[in-house]
Amino acid sequence: MVTKGMEANEQEQREKQRFPPCNAEWSSAKGSRLWCSQKSGGVHRDWIGVPRKLYKPGAKEPHCVCVRTTGPPSDQQDNPRHSNRGDLDNPNLEEYTGCPPLAVTCFFPL
């Protein structure tokens, strides 16, 4: 049992490195803002990324993650014939309506 729990935790940490949570802010005056930084979600990395909705199997709602926009997909690091779009083409991701595709920050006014 402990081993399965440790494996699940390691898998969750790998997923968080691949798709770190977005920063989020809401105010009654301005509405919502989602953004990515090199430290968003408490995950330090050498890329910033763009906000996307991540749909996880079994989850009722998607959550905001930061997605790499360049290089090979995370699951194909050794593939020399990649499209240089990072993880943008992952089928579990969706762009936010009204947010430019490569924007680091998305605003959703009231």
Short mmCIF file of N, CA and C in Angstrom, two decimals:
data_model
loop_
_atom_site.label_atom_id
_atom_site.label_comp_id
_atom_site.label_asym_id
_atom_site.label_seq_id
_atom_site.Cartn_x
_atom_site.Cartn_y
_atom_site.Cartn_z
N MET A 1 0.81 -1.20 0.00
CA MET A 1 0.00 0.00 0.00
C MET A 1 0.86 1.27 0.00
N VAL A 2 1.89 1.28 0.84
CA VAL A 2 2.74 2.45 0.92
C VAL A 2 3.42 2.70 -0.42
N THR A 3 3.85 1.62 -1.08
CA THR A 3 4.51 1.75 -2.38
C THR A 3 3.57 2.37 -3.40
N LYS A 4 2.32 1.94 -3.43
CA LYS A 4 1.36 2.51 -4.38
C LYS A 4 1.14 3.99 -4.10
N GLY A 5 1.07 4.35 -2.84
CA GLY A 5 0.90 5.75 -2.47
C GLY A 5 2.10 6.58 -2.89
N MET A 6 3.29 6.02 -2.72
CA MET A 6 4.51 6.73 -3.12
C MET A 6 4.56 6.88 -4.64
N GLU A 7 4.17 5.83 -5.36
CA GLU A 7 4.16 5.89 -6.82
C GLU A 7 3.16 6.94 -7.31
N ALA A 8 1.99 6.99 -6.68
CA ALA A 8 0.98 7.98 -7.06
C ALA A 8 1.50 9.39 -6.80
N ASN A 9 2.18 9.58 -5.68
CA ASN A 9 2.74 10.89 -5.35
C ASN A 9 3.82 11.29 -6.35
N GLU A 10 4.68 10.34 -6.73
CA GLU A 10 5.72 10.63 -7.72
C GLU A 10 5.10 10.98 -9.06
N GLN A 11 4.06 10.25 -9.44
CA GLN A 11 3.37 10.53 -10.70
C GLN A 11 2.76 11.93 -10.67
N GLU A 12 2.17 12.29 -9.54
CA GLU A 12 1.56 13.62 -9.39
C GLU A 12 2.63 14.71 -9.49
N GLN A 13 3.79 14.48 -8.89
CA GLN A 13 4.88 15.46 -8.96
C GLN A 13 5.41 15.61 -10.39
N ARG A 14 5.52 14.49 -11.13
CA ARG A 14 5.95 14.56 -12.54
C ARG A 14 4.93 15.34 -13.36
N GLU A 15 3.65 15.10 -13.10
CA GLU A 15 2.58 15.82 -13.80
C GLU A 15 2.64 17.32 -13.48
N LYS A 16 2.93 17.65 -12.23
CA LYS A 16 3.01 19.05 -11.82
C LYS A 16 4.21 19.74 -12.47
N GLN A 17 5.30 19.01 -12.68
CA GLN A 17 6.46 19.57 -13.39
C GLN A 17 6.11 19.82 -14.86
N ARG A 18 5.37 18.90 -15.44
CA ARG A 18 4.99 19.02 -16.85
C ARG A 18 3.94 20.10 -17.05
N PHE A 19 2.94 20.12 -16.18
CA PHE A 19 1.84 21.08 -16.26
C PHE A 19 1.65 21.77 -14.90
N PRO A 20 2.53 22.74 -14.57
CA PRO A 20 2.38 23.43 -13.28
C PRO A 20 1.10 24.25 -13.22
N PRO A 21 0.50 24.38 -12.04
CA PRO A 21 -0.71 25.19 -11.91
C PRO A 21 -0.45 26.66 -12.27
N CYS A 22 -1.46 27.30 -12.84
CA CYS A 22 -1.39 28.73 -13.15
C CYS A 22 -1.50 29.54 -11.87
N ASN A 23 -1.07 30.78 -11.94
CA ASN A 23 -1.40 31.75 -10.91
C ASN A 23 -2.80 32.27 -11.23
N ALA A 24 -3.56 32.58 -10.21
CA ALA A 24 -4.93 33.08 -10.42
C ALA A 24 -5.22 34.21 -9.46
N GLU A 25 -6.03 35.15 -9.94
CA GLU A 25 -6.41 36.31 -9.13
C GLU A 25 -7.82 36.71 -9.54
N TRP A 26 -8.61 37.11 -8.56
CA TRP A 26 -9.96 37.58 -8.85
C TRP A 26 -10.23 38.81 -8.00
N SER A 27 -10.89 39.79 -8.60
CA SER A 27 -11.35 40.94 -7.81
C SER A 27 -12.71 41.36 -8.33
N SER A 28 -13.52 41.90 -7.44
CA SER A 28 -14.87 42.32 -7.84
C SER A 28 -14.81 43.51 -8.80
N ALA A 29 -13.71 44.25 -8.79
CA ALA A 29 -13.58 45.41 -9.67
C ALA A 29 -13.09 45.04 -11.07
N LYS A 30 -12.18 44.07 -11.15
CA LYS A 30 -11.54 43.76 -12.43
C LYS A 30 -11.93 42.42 -13.04
N GLY A 31 -12.42 41.50 -12.25
CA GLY A 31 -12.71 40.17 -12.76
C GLY A 31 -11.56 39.22 -12.48
N SER A 32 -11.33 38.28 -13.39
CA SER A 32 -10.32 37.24 -13.17
C SER A 32 -9.10 37.45 -14.04
N ARG A 33 -7.98 36.97 -13.52
CA ARG A 33 -6.74 36.97 -14.28
C ARG A 33 -6.04 35.65 -14.01
N LEU A 34 -5.59 34.99 -15.07
CA LEU A 34 -4.78 33.78 -14.98
C LEU A 34 -3.46 34.09 -15.65
N TRP A 35 -2.34 33.65 -15.04
CA TRP A 35 -1.06 33.91 -15.68
C TRP A 35 -0.04 32.86 -15.28
N CYS A 36 1.01 32.80 -16.09
CA CYS A 36 2.10 31.86 -15.85
C CYS A 36 3.39 32.63 -15.62
N SER A 37 4.26 32.07 -14.81
CA SER A 37 5.59 32.62 -14.57
C SER A 37 6.54 31.44 -14.39
N GLN A 38 7.82 31.72 -14.22
CA GLN A 38 8.78 30.63 -14.02
C GLN A 38 8.63 29.97 -12.65
N LYS A 39 7.75 30.51 -11.80
CA LYS A 39 7.55 29.94 -10.47
C LYS A 39 6.08 29.68 -10.17
N SER A 40 5.20 29.79 -11.16
CA SER A 40 3.77 29.60 -10.87
C SER A 40 3.52 28.19 -10.38
N GLY A 41 2.57 28.09 -9.49
CA GLY A 41 2.24 26.80 -8.89
C GLY A 41 3.31 26.30 -7.93
N GLY A 42 4.29 27.16 -7.61
CA GLY A 42 5.38 26.74 -6.74
C GLY A 42 6.39 25.83 -7.42
N VAL A 43 6.30 25.73 -8.75
CA VAL A 43 7.20 24.86 -9.52
C VAL A 43 8.21 25.75 -10.25
N HIS A 44 9.47 25.68 -9.83
CA HIS A 44 10.52 26.46 -10.47
C HIS A 44 10.97 25.74 -11.73
N ARG A 45 11.09 26.52 -12.83
CA ARG A 45 11.48 25.94 -14.11
C ARG A 45 12.12 27.02 -14.98
N ASP A 46 12.68 26.62 -16.12
CA ASP A 46 13.36 27.58 -17.00
C ASP A 46 12.48 28.06 -18.14
N TRP A 47 11.19 27.81 -18.07
CA TRP A 47 10.24 28.28 -19.08
C TRP A 47 9.03 28.88 -18.36
N ILE A 48 8.27 29.71 -19.09
CA ILE A 48 7.11 30.38 -18.49
C ILE A 48 5.82 29.64 -18.84
N GLY A 49 5.55 29.46 -20.12
CA GLY A 49 4.35 28.76 -20.55
C GLY A 49 3.15 29.67 -20.72
N VAL A 50 2.05 29.07 -21.15
CA VAL A 50 0.80 29.79 -21.38
C VAL A 50 -0.34 29.06 -20.66
N PRO A 51 -1.35 29.79 -20.18
CA PRO A 51 -2.47 29.16 -19.47
C PRO A 51 -3.33 28.30 -20.41
N ARG A 52 -3.69 27.13 -19.93
CA ARG A 52 -4.59 26.23 -20.65
C ARG A 52 -5.46 25.50 -19.63
N LYS A 53 -6.63 25.05 -20.07
CA LYS A 53 -7.48 24.18 -19.26
C LYS A 53 -6.96 22.76 -19.43
N LEU A 54 -6.72 22.07 -18.32
CA LEU A 54 -6.31 20.67 -18.36
C LEU A 54 -7.46 19.81 -17.87
N TYR A 55 -7.89 18.91 -18.72
CA TYR A 55 -8.96 17.97 -18.38
C TYR A 55 -8.31 16.66 -17.96
N LYS A 56 -8.58 16.23 -16.72
CA LYS A 56 -8.05 14.97 -16.22
C LYS A 56 -9.17 13.95 -16.18
N PRO A 57 -8.87 12.71 -16.55
CA PRO A 57 -9.89 11.66 -16.48
C PRO A 57 -10.47 11.56 -15.07
N GLY A 58 -11.78 11.54 -14.98
CA GLY A 58 -12.45 11.41 -13.70
C GLY A 58 -12.72 12.73 -12.99
N ALA A 59 -12.09 13.80 -13.43
CA ALA A 59 -12.30 15.11 -12.79
C ALA A 59 -13.55 15.75 -13.37
N LYS A 60 -14.31 16.44 -12.52
CA LYS A 60 -15.54 17.08 -12.99
C LYS A 60 -15.26 18.36 -13.76
N GLU A 61 -14.22 19.08 -13.37
CA GLU A 61 -13.90 20.36 -13.98
C GLU A 61 -12.43 20.38 -14.39
N PRO A 62 -12.10 21.12 -15.43
CA PRO A 62 -10.68 21.29 -15.77
C PRO A 62 -10.03 22.26 -14.79
N HIS A 63 -8.72 22.26 -14.74
CA HIS A 63 -8.04 23.29 -13.95
C HIS A 63 -6.96 23.94 -14.81
N CYS A 64 -6.56 25.13 -14.41
CA CYS A 64 -5.61 25.92 -15.19
C CYS A 64 -4.19 25.44 -14.93
N VAL A 65 -3.46 25.19 -16.01
CA VAL A 65 -2.06 24.81 -15.94
C VAL A 65 -1.25 25.66 -16.92
N CYS A 66 0.04 25.72 -16.68
CA CYS A 66 0.96 26.40 -17.59
C CYS A 66 1.57 25.36 -18.52
N VAL A 67 1.59 25.68 -19.80
CA VAL A 67 2.02 24.72 -20.82
C VAL A 67 3.20 25.27 -21.60
N ARG A 68 4.22 24.44 -21.74
CA ARG A 68 5.39 24.81 -22.54
C ARG A 68 4.99 25.01 -23.99
N THR A 69 5.57 26.03 -24.63
CA THR A 69 5.19 26.38 -26.01
C THR A 69 6.27 26.07 -27.04
N THR A 70 7.43 25.62 -26.61
CA THR A 70 8.51 25.31 -27.55
C THR A 70 9.18 23.99 -27.19
N GLY A 71 9.94 23.48 -28.14
CA GLY A 71 10.65 22.23 -27.94
C GLY A 71 9.76 21.04 -28.22
N PRO A 72 10.28 19.84 -27.94
CA PRO A 72 9.49 18.63 -28.17
C PRO A 72 8.44 18.44 -27.08
N PRO A 73 7.39 17.67 -27.35
CA PRO A 73 6.44 17.35 -26.29
C PRO A 73 7.16 16.64 -25.13
N SER A 74 6.68 16.82 -23.92
CA SER A 74 7.33 16.24 -22.75
C SER A 74 7.47 14.73 -22.84
N ASP A 75 6.53 14.08 -23.49
CA ASP A 75 6.59 12.62 -23.60
C ASP A 75 7.37 12.16 -24.83
N GLN A 76 8.01 13.08 -25.55
CA GLN A 76 8.81 12.73 -26.73
C GLN A 76 10.11 13.54 -26.75
N GLN A 77 10.77 13.65 -25.61
CA GLN A 77 11.97 14.48 -25.50
C GLN A 77 13.07 14.10 -26.49
N ASP A 78 13.17 12.83 -26.86
CA ASP A 78 14.24 12.38 -27.75
C ASP A 78 13.84 12.38 -29.22
N ASN A 79 12.65 12.86 -29.54
CA ASN A 79 12.17 12.85 -30.92
C ASN A 79 12.76 14.05 -31.67
N PRO A 80 13.67 13.81 -32.64
CA PRO A 80 14.26 14.93 -33.37
C PRO A 80 13.28 15.55 -34.38
N ARG A 81 12.19 14.85 -34.69
CA ARG A 81 11.23 15.34 -35.68
C ARG A 81 9.94 15.79 -34.99
N HIS A 82 10.07 16.80 -34.17
CA HIS A 82 8.90 17.34 -33.48
C HIS A 82 8.54 18.69 -34.09
N SER A 83 7.38 19.19 -33.73
CA SER A 83 6.87 20.43 -34.33
C SER A 83 7.26 21.70 -33.56
N ASN A 84 8.12 21.58 -32.55
CA ASN A 84 8.59 22.72 -31.75
C ASN A 84 7.43 23.49 -31.12
N ARG A 85 6.43 22.75 -30.62
CA ARG A 85 5.27 23.38 -29.98
C ARG A 85 5.13 22.95 -28.53
N GLY A 86 6.19 22.41 -27.96
CA GLY A 86 6.11 21.98 -26.57
C GLY A 86 4.96 21.01 -26.37
N ASP A 87 4.13 21.27 -25.36
CA ASP A 87 2.99 20.40 -25.06
C ASP A 87 1.66 20.98 -25.52
N LEU A 88 1.70 21.99 -26.39
CA LEU A 88 0.46 22.66 -26.82
C LEU A 88 -0.52 21.72 -27.52
N ASP A 89 -0.04 20.66 -28.14
CA ASP A 89 -0.92 19.77 -28.88
C ASP A 89 -1.46 18.61 -28.05
N ASN A 90 -1.22 18.63 -26.75
CA ASN A 90 -1.73 17.57 -25.89
C ASN A 90 -3.26 17.56 -25.97
N PRO A 91 -3.86 16.39 -26.22
CA PRO A 91 -5.32 16.33 -26.40
C PRO A 91 -6.14 16.63 -25.15
N ASN A 92 -5.51 16.65 -23.98
CA ASN A 92 -6.24 16.94 -22.74
C ASN A 92 -6.26 18.43 -22.40
N LEU A 93 -5.71 19.24 -23.31
CA LEU A 93 -5.64 20.69 -23.07
C LEU A 93 -6.62 21.44 -23.95
N GLU A 94 -7.08 22.58 -23.45
CA GLU A 94 -7.97 23.44 -24.22
C GLU A 94 -7.60 24.90 -23.95
N GLU A 95 -7.62 25.71 -25.01
CA GLU A 95 -7.36 27.14 -24.86
C GLU A 95 -8.53 27.79 -24.12
N TYR A 96 -8.24 28.89 -23.44
CA TYR A 96 -9.28 29.69 -22.81
C TYR A 96 -9.91 30.60 -23.87
N THR A 97 -11.22 30.57 -23.97
CA THR A 97 -11.94 31.44 -24.90
C THR A 97 -11.65 32.89 -24.55
N GLY A 98 -11.33 33.68 -25.56
CA GLY A 98 -11.07 35.09 -25.35
C GLY A 98 -9.64 35.41 -24.95
N CYS A 99 -8.79 34.41 -24.87
CA CYS A 99 -7.39 34.62 -24.52
C CYS A 99 -6.53 34.29 -25.73
N PRO A 100 -5.66 35.20 -26.17
CA PRO A 100 -4.80 34.89 -27.31
C PRO A 100 -3.99 33.61 -27.06
N PRO A 101 -3.82 32.77 -28.08
CA PRO A 101 -3.20 31.45 -27.90
C PRO A 101 -1.82 31.44 -27.24
N LEU A 102 -1.01 32.46 -27.46
CA LEU A 102 0.33 32.47 -26.87
C LEU A 102 0.50 33.52 -25.78
N ALA A 103 -0.62 34.02 -25.24
CA ALA A 103 -0.56 35.01 -24.16
C ALA A 103 -0.13 34.33 -22.85
N VAL A 104 0.75 34.98 -22.12
CA VAL A 104 1.21 34.49 -20.82
C VAL A 104 0.18 34.82 -19.74
N THR A 105 -0.62 35.86 -19.98
CA THR A 105 -1.66 36.30 -19.05
C THR A 105 -3.00 36.38 -19.76
N CYS A 106 -4.04 35.89 -19.10
CA CYS A 106 -5.40 35.96 -19.64
C CYS A 106 -6.27 36.77 -18.68
N PHE A 107 -7.01 37.72 -19.23
CA PHE A 107 -7.93 38.53 -18.43
C PHE A 107 -9.36 38.16 -18.79
N PHE A 108 -10.20 38.07 -17.78
CA PHE A 108 -11.62 37.78 -17.97
C PHE A 108 -12.40 38.82 -17.18
N PRO A 109 -12.68 39.98 -17.81
CA PRO A 109 -13.39 41.05 -17.09
C PRO A 109 -14.80 40.62 -16.72
N LEU A 110 -15.35 41.31 -15.74
CA LEU A 110 -16.73 41.02 -15.30
C LEU A 110 -17.73 41.37 -16.37
#
